[in-house]
Amino acid sequence: MMSSAVALKAPFAAEPALDVARHLFGSEPATRPTPAAVSPAADVPTEAEPPQIAWVEPAENLWLTSLQSFGLTLMTFGVYYFWGRAEARRRTTNAVHINGKPLDHTGTGLEAFTSFIVGALIAVSITTAFFAMMKGAPGTGIEGMRQIRWQRLTISLPLLFLLGSVVYRKRQHILRRTWLSGRRFDVSGHAWGYALQHFWMAFLVPLTLGWAAPWRASRLEAIKIRDMHYGQTRFIAKPELKPLYKAFALLWFGGGFLYFAMLIVLSLNIGPQLLAAINGLSIAPLNDADVARRGLTIVAIGLLPLSLFALVYRKAMLEHQISCVAFDGGRLRLKLPLVGYLWLAVTNVVLKVGSLGAFAPVAEARAMRYLISHLKIEGRLPQMA
């Protein structure tokens, strides 16, 4: 298991720290990058050398560049965040080597900033329409919200459909900005077709009390994988649902048990106050310091094992998504040690929250390095040149 004390570094030793003018006002590479020089022996592995996907420790210190990016984000009132995010993704991507050749990411901060502005305008338009319908409701407060439930559907259903399109276009954008040996990855499907699948399958989740959720996630991931290609190489989806459903069963049954256990313990400790708060639709009965302390303690104790179950399911989902990827002659396999993954997940949360997001790029790079270190290739990779 990797130590959190190991410093992560950025990929280019000769690159200057952070050039503010280049990032904020200059152009970032949006075309095919020049492939890194590699020896001929690194192009294609021999029969004795299996194909490899490796993390090559970068040259510059990502802790320092993360601090610089965070400072520039504060100085520009958040605008620089998108440029810093693009730079962090480029550095992390470049640390991944396939058969000795680094991946290159050419996404720009301007692209991310433009997408954010468009999304914000759409969100403001939808919110404005929602409050306009609320204004015409005959009731007020909770009763008014109930009376416009059908109006809410006219907003929430289109949003659910658009969310599927956003998810697909994000994958498409990332792959189209990722290059290897002078050739880029791509997604050739249609975002609206994916959004339709994303939309109708969402209704199966509540109808099955959540049990359709793993199948839905696997089905949607398989659609994106089948639409992926690298040159003439097309990818194949080979999902294995059994391990995913084992983890989901732990979350479902464990979460259900904890829910009812917490209700029983809460009723035994602060039952009258809870009933008063529910009947009066007010938190005033829970404002007493002793009542609040006992209630929060019970909830916190219950949330600890629930968080553990959720992380186990998250681990299974990551393994499923990666191991689902196959190609002619081989496939990927990911198996993460449980204790190591839990340590990584918890320390990354502490790293992000404790630094107010300043070290989020470091946490993401740690996660990527950990995944790559446990990623295996069965068979042979397609020609990557």
XYZ file of C-alpha atoms in Angstrom:
385
model
C 0.000 0.000 0.000
C 1.391 3.339 -0.951
C 2.203 5.847 1.738
C 0.380 9.157 1.810
C 3.683 10.774 2.719
C 5.164 10.125 -0.724
C 5.202 13.393 -2.676
C 3.530 13.362 -6.063
C 5.195 15.391 -8.757
C 4.184 16.870 -12.078
C 5.335 15.171 -15.259
C 7.746 17.581 -16.915
C 11.038 18.363 -15.203
C 11.942 21.074 -17.715
C 8.584 22.881 -17.547
C 8.464 26.117 -15.467
C 6.227 26.183 -12.412
C 3.009 27.928 -13.492
C 2.903 30.709 -16.064
C -0.160 32.773 -15.147
C -0.288 34.674 -18.423
C -0.026 31.456 -20.472
C -2.857 29.812 -18.573
C -5.215 32.759 -18.314
C -4.626 34.552 -21.595
C -2.490 32.273 -23.748
C -3.494 29.269 -25.798
C -3.092 25.755 -24.475
C -2.377 22.825 -26.800
C -5.601 21.695 -28.493
C -4.021 19.754 -31.339
C -2.087 16.548 -31.574
C 0.944 16.658 -29.222
C 4.365 15.499 -30.296
C 4.832 11.920 -29.095
C 7.470 11.447 -26.451
C 10.649 9.788 -27.621
C 10.792 6.114 -26.663
C 13.123 3.360 -27.572
C 12.034 0.916 -30.298
C 11.997 -1.867 -27.726
C 9.291 -0.009 -25.818
C 6.929 0.146 -28.794
C 5.655 -3.409 -28.655
C 6.336 -5.832 -25.800
C 8.030 -9.089 -26.608
C 6.429 -12.446 -25.909
C 8.444 -12.639 -22.672
C 7.323 -9.178 -21.597
C 3.583 -8.796 -20.992
C 1.932 -5.491 -21.973
C 2.059 -2.913 -19.227
C 0.131 0.084 -18.000
C 2.344 1.857 -15.494
C 2.472 5.001 -13.394
C 5.757 6.828 -14.000
C 6.490 9.145 -11.088
C 6.437 12.736 -12.414
C 9.287 15.178 -12.073
C 7.799 18.286 -10.445
C 6.123 18.530 -7.075
C 2.339 18.464 -7.425
C 1.878 19.684 -3.844
C 3.507 23.008 -4.743
C 1.709 23.403 -8.058
C -1.604 22.647 -6.313
C -0.925 25.416 -3.809
C -0.028 27.811 -6.623
C -3.194 26.937 -8.504
C -5.279 27.360 -5.350
C -3.745 30.780 -4.707
C -4.420 31.921 -8.281
C -7.998 30.640 -7.978
C -8.533 32.811 -4.897
C -6.888 35.826 -6.560
C -9.148 35.526 -9.638
C -12.318 34.854 -7.597
C -12.569 31.285 -8.850
C -11.974 31.892 -12.560
C -8.550 30.247 -12.606
C -10.005 27.022 -11.174
C -10.805 25.736 -14.661
C -7.276 26.353 -15.946
C -5.753 24.785 -12.844
C -8.045 21.802 -13.210
C -7.023 21.305 -16.842
C -3.348 21.537 -15.907
C -3.719 19.004 -13.082
C -5.515 16.574 -15.391
C -2.791 16.972 -18.020
C -0.055 16.217 -15.501
C -1.868 13.214 -14.035
C -2.695 11.792 -17.458
C 0.892 12.206 -18.650
C 2.116 10.097 -15.709
C 0.250 7.076 -17.135
C 2.415 5.105 -19.567
C 1.233 2.319 -21.867
C 4.094 0.103 -22.990
C 6.518 2.885 -22.167
C 4.566 5.630 -23.974
C 2.906 8.428 -21.988
C -0.677 9.497 -22.457
C -1.207 13.158 -23.341
C -4.216 15.265 -22.382
C -4.843 18.446 -24.405
C -8.024 19.739 -22.781
C -7.939 23.455 -22.006
C -9.198 25.605 -19.184
C -11.080 27.772 -21.671
C -13.139 24.764 -22.788
C -14.031 23.935 -19.190
C -14.862 27.557 -18.396
C -17.101 27.857 -21.461
C -18.943 24.647 -20.531
C -19.468 25.993 -17.018
C -20.919 29.265 -18.296
C -23.311 27.440 -20.633
C -24.395 25.106 -17.826
C -24.883 27.990 -15.427
C -27.070 29.844 -17.943
C -29.223 26.747 -18.435
C -29.531 26.262 -14.659
C -30.530 29.897 -14.152
C -33.135 29.638 -16.919
C -34.640 26.475 -15.398
C -34.630 27.965 -11.887
C -36.304 31.130 -13.163
C -39.019 29.088 -14.868
C -39.520 27.036 -11.699
C -40.029 30.085 -9.485
C -42.297 31.621 -12.108
C -44.575 28.571 -11.822
C -44.372 28.692 -8.034
C -45.520 32.296 -8.128
C -48.690 31.231 -9.883
C -49.481 28.471 -7.363
C -52.622 29.092 -5.309
C -51.035 27.975 -2.042
C -47.892 28.929 -0.157
C -45.220 27.066 1.745
C -45.415 23.268 1.795
C -49.012 23.268 0.589
C -48.051 25.404 -2.372
C -45.250 23.025 -3.262
C -47.705 20.119 -3.239
C -50.085 21.942 -5.528
C -47.445 22.441 -8.210
C -46.078 18.867 -8.142
C -46.991 18.382 -11.790
C -45.255 21.625 -12.702
C -42.135 20.329 -10.938
C -42.201 17.239 -13.123
C -42.022 19.418 -16.233
C -38.646 20.615 -14.926
C -37.196 17.528 -13.202
C -37.878 15.119 -16.078
C -36.083 17.216 -18.741
C -33.224 17.710 -16.264
C -32.930 13.950 -15.814
C -32.759 13.517 -19.582
C -30.174 16.301 -19.990
C -28.056 14.785 -17.219
C -27.531 11.673 -19.332
C -26.343 13.816 -22.229
C -23.926 15.679 -19.943
C -22.438 12.410 -18.623
C -21.876 11.068 -22.136
C -20.451 14.309 -23.508
C -18.014 14.521 -20.581
C -16.626 11.062 -21.397
C -16.512 12.010 -25.063
C -14.655 15.244 -24.338
C -12.037 13.602 -22.093
C -11.273 10.832 -24.588
C -11.090 13.197 -27.548
C -8.482 15.208 -25.653
C -6.433 12.114 -24.749
C -3.629 11.079 -27.122
C -1.202 8.184 -27.356
C 1.604 7.929 -29.901
C 0.161 10.841 -31.883
C -3.309 9.308 -32.153
C -6.304 10.189 -30.026
C -9.022 8.142 -28.400
C -12.598 8.845 -29.414
C -16.252 8.087 -28.706
C -18.351 7.684 -31.824
C -21.840 7.275 -30.361
C -24.643 9.788 -29.916
C -25.195 11.644 -26.652
C -28.974 11.842 -27.095
C -29.279 8.081 -27.593
C -27.343 7.515 -24.382
C -29.476 10.134 -22.616
C -32.630 8.220 -23.585
C -31.240 5.009 -22.065
C -30.133 6.942 -18.976
C -33.631 8.436 -18.688
C -35.917 5.412 -18.913
C -33.733 3.099 -16.838
C -33.797 5.604 -13.963
C -37.460 4.715 -13.314
C -36.512 1.084 -12.663
C -34.463 2.026 -9.592
C -37.346 3.114 -7.315
C -39.632 0.426 -8.766
C -37.149 -2.273 -7.666
C -36.305 -0.605 -4.326
C -32.851 0.147 -5.669
C -31.935 -3.312 -6.926
C -31.871 -2.168 -10.541
C -29.180 0.427 -9.741
C -26.106 -1.847 -10.255
C -27.572 -3.283 -13.462
C -28.366 0.222 -14.717
C -24.870 1.518 -13.946
C -23.311 -1.496 -15.676
C -25.562 -1.162 -18.719
C -24.793 2.539 -19.137
C -21.063 1.966 -18.737
C -21.196 -0.802 -21.346
C -22.799 1.609 -23.821
C -19.954 4.092 -23.377
C -17.299 1.385 -23.671
C -18.756 -0.018 -26.893
C -18.713 3.481 -28.390
C -15.006 3.956 -27.572
C -12.238 3.404 -30.083
C -8.577 4.129 -30.648
C -7.772 4.318 -34.322
C -9.113 1.098 -35.826
C -9.312 -0.585 -32.425
C -12.799 -0.747 -30.977
C -13.450 -1.663 -27.374
C -15.777 -4.383 -26.120
C -17.847 -4.424 -22.925
C -17.722 -7.635 -20.882
C -19.551 -6.861 -17.627
C -19.559 -9.238 -14.668
C -22.432 -8.326 -12.366
C -22.029 -10.923 -9.610
C -19.245 -9.144 -7.636
C -21.065 -5.834 -8.028
C -24.319 -7.230 -6.644
C -22.513 -8.813 -3.694
C -21.268 -5.390 -2.643
C -24.681 -3.852 -3.307
C -26.404 -6.478 -1.162
C -24.095 -5.563 1.720
C -24.998 -1.896 1.281
C -28.738 -2.562 0.868
C -29.248 -4.978 3.741
C -26.655 -3.342 5.983
C -28.081 0.106 5.309
C -31.620 -1.094 5.961
C -30.607 -2.704 9.248
C -28.788 0.441 10.376
C -31.759 2.619 9.409
C -34.234 0.700 11.553
C -31.688 0.286 14.346
C -31.148 4.048 14.468
C -34.905 4.666 14.504
C -35.314 2.318 17.465
C -32.403 3.807 19.411
C -33.548 7.361 18.663
C -37.103 6.579 19.767
C -35.803 5.133 23.033
C -33.638 8.180 23.723
C -35.400 11.222 22.248
C -38.693 9.741 21.034
C -41.062 12.423 22.452
C -38.970 15.257 21.066
C -38.802 13.606 17.620
C -42.588 13.129 17.520
C -43.132 16.741 18.541
C -40.763 17.937 15.817
C -42.457 15.783 13.157
C -46.005 16.718 14.164
C -45.194 20.410 14.386
C -42.944 20.482 11.296
C -40.389 22.332 13.411
C -36.936 21.612 14.822
C -37.658 23.628 17.965
C -38.188 20.509 20.139
C -34.684 19.339 19.138
C -32.946 22.598 20.053
C -32.216 21.454 23.598
C -28.453 20.895 23.912
C -28.744 17.496 25.587
C -31.335 16.246 23.081
C -29.277 17.445 20.129
C -26.107 15.872 21.538
C -27.735 12.470 22.053
C -29.418 12.533 18.656
C -26.292 13.536 16.744
C -24.198 10.930 18.581
C -26.607 8.138 17.619
C -26.724 9.280 13.997
C -22.921 9.594 13.803
C -22.412 6.090 15.188
C -24.887 4.715 12.653
C -23.306 6.573 9.731
C -19.842 5.119 10.333
C -20.652 1.536 9.248
C -22.965 2.884 6.538
C -20.051 4.866 5.092
C -17.965 1.690 5.172
C -20.647 -0.210 3.232
C -20.838 2.625 0.700
C -17.058 2.566 0.190
C -17.128 -1.209 -0.335
C -19.761 -0.705 -3.033
C -17.751 2.141 -4.558
C -14.693 -0.134 -4.703
C -16.742 -2.846 -6.429
C -18.080 -0.288 -8.920
C -14.574 0.905 -9.816
C -13.414 -2.675 -10.305
C -16.475 -3.390 -12.429
C -16.057 -0.333 -14.653
C -12.393 -1.049 -15.400
C -12.671 -4.838 -15.666
C -15.576 -4.395 -18.074
C -13.205 -2.976 -20.725
C -12.075 -5.559 -23.279
C -10.621 -5.532 -26.791
C -9.680 -8.013 -29.451
C -7.139 -10.301 -27.813
C -7.356 -9.117 -24.237
C -9.067 -7.197 -21.472
C -8.348 -5.107 -18.376
C -8.566 -6.417 -14.837
C -8.699 -4.369 -11.643
C -8.653 -5.853 -8.154
C -8.171 -3.475 -5.252
C -7.182 -4.575 -1.731
C -10.037 -3.626 0.589
C -7.965 -2.187 3.439
C -5.682 -0.284 1.071
C -8.620 1.205 -0.817
C -10.405 2.251 2.390
C -7.231 3.944 3.618
C -6.830 5.754 0.310
C -10.461 6.901 0.230
C -10.474 8.172 3.829
C -7.116 9.954 3.601
C -8.108 11.562 0.303
C -11.284 12.940 1.892
C -9.233 14.308 4.787
C -6.735 15.767 2.310
C -9.433 17.542 0.291
C -11.533 18.785 3.200
C -8.570 19.682 5.406
C -6.999 21.805 2.656
C -10.336 23.358 1.583
C -9.853 21.790 -1.829
C -6.310 23.069 -2.379
C -4.851 19.552 -2.533
C -7.680 18.000 -4.545
C -5.291 17.454 -7.525
C -2.913 15.591 -5.196
C -5.752 13.375 -3.965
C -6.847 12.617 -7.518
C -3.287 11.778 -8.542
C -2.933 9.470 -5.528
C -6.116 7.683 -6.542
C -4.943 7.336 -10.144
C -1.545 5.984 -9.084
C -3.211 3.451 -6.798
C -5.572 2.251 -9.542
C -2.770 1.956 -12.092
C -0.593 0.012 -9.642
C -3.306 -2.661 -9.336
C -4.411 -2.700 -12.971
C -3.553 -5.807 -14.990
C -3.843 -6.671 -18.673
C -5.003 -10.114 -19.722
C -3.827 -11.026 -23.209
C -2.228 -8.466 -25.486
C -2.950 -4.825 -26.078
C -3.963 -3.756 -29.593
C -1.358 -1.949 -31.678
C -0.780 1.419 -29.996
C 1.337 3.127 -32.620
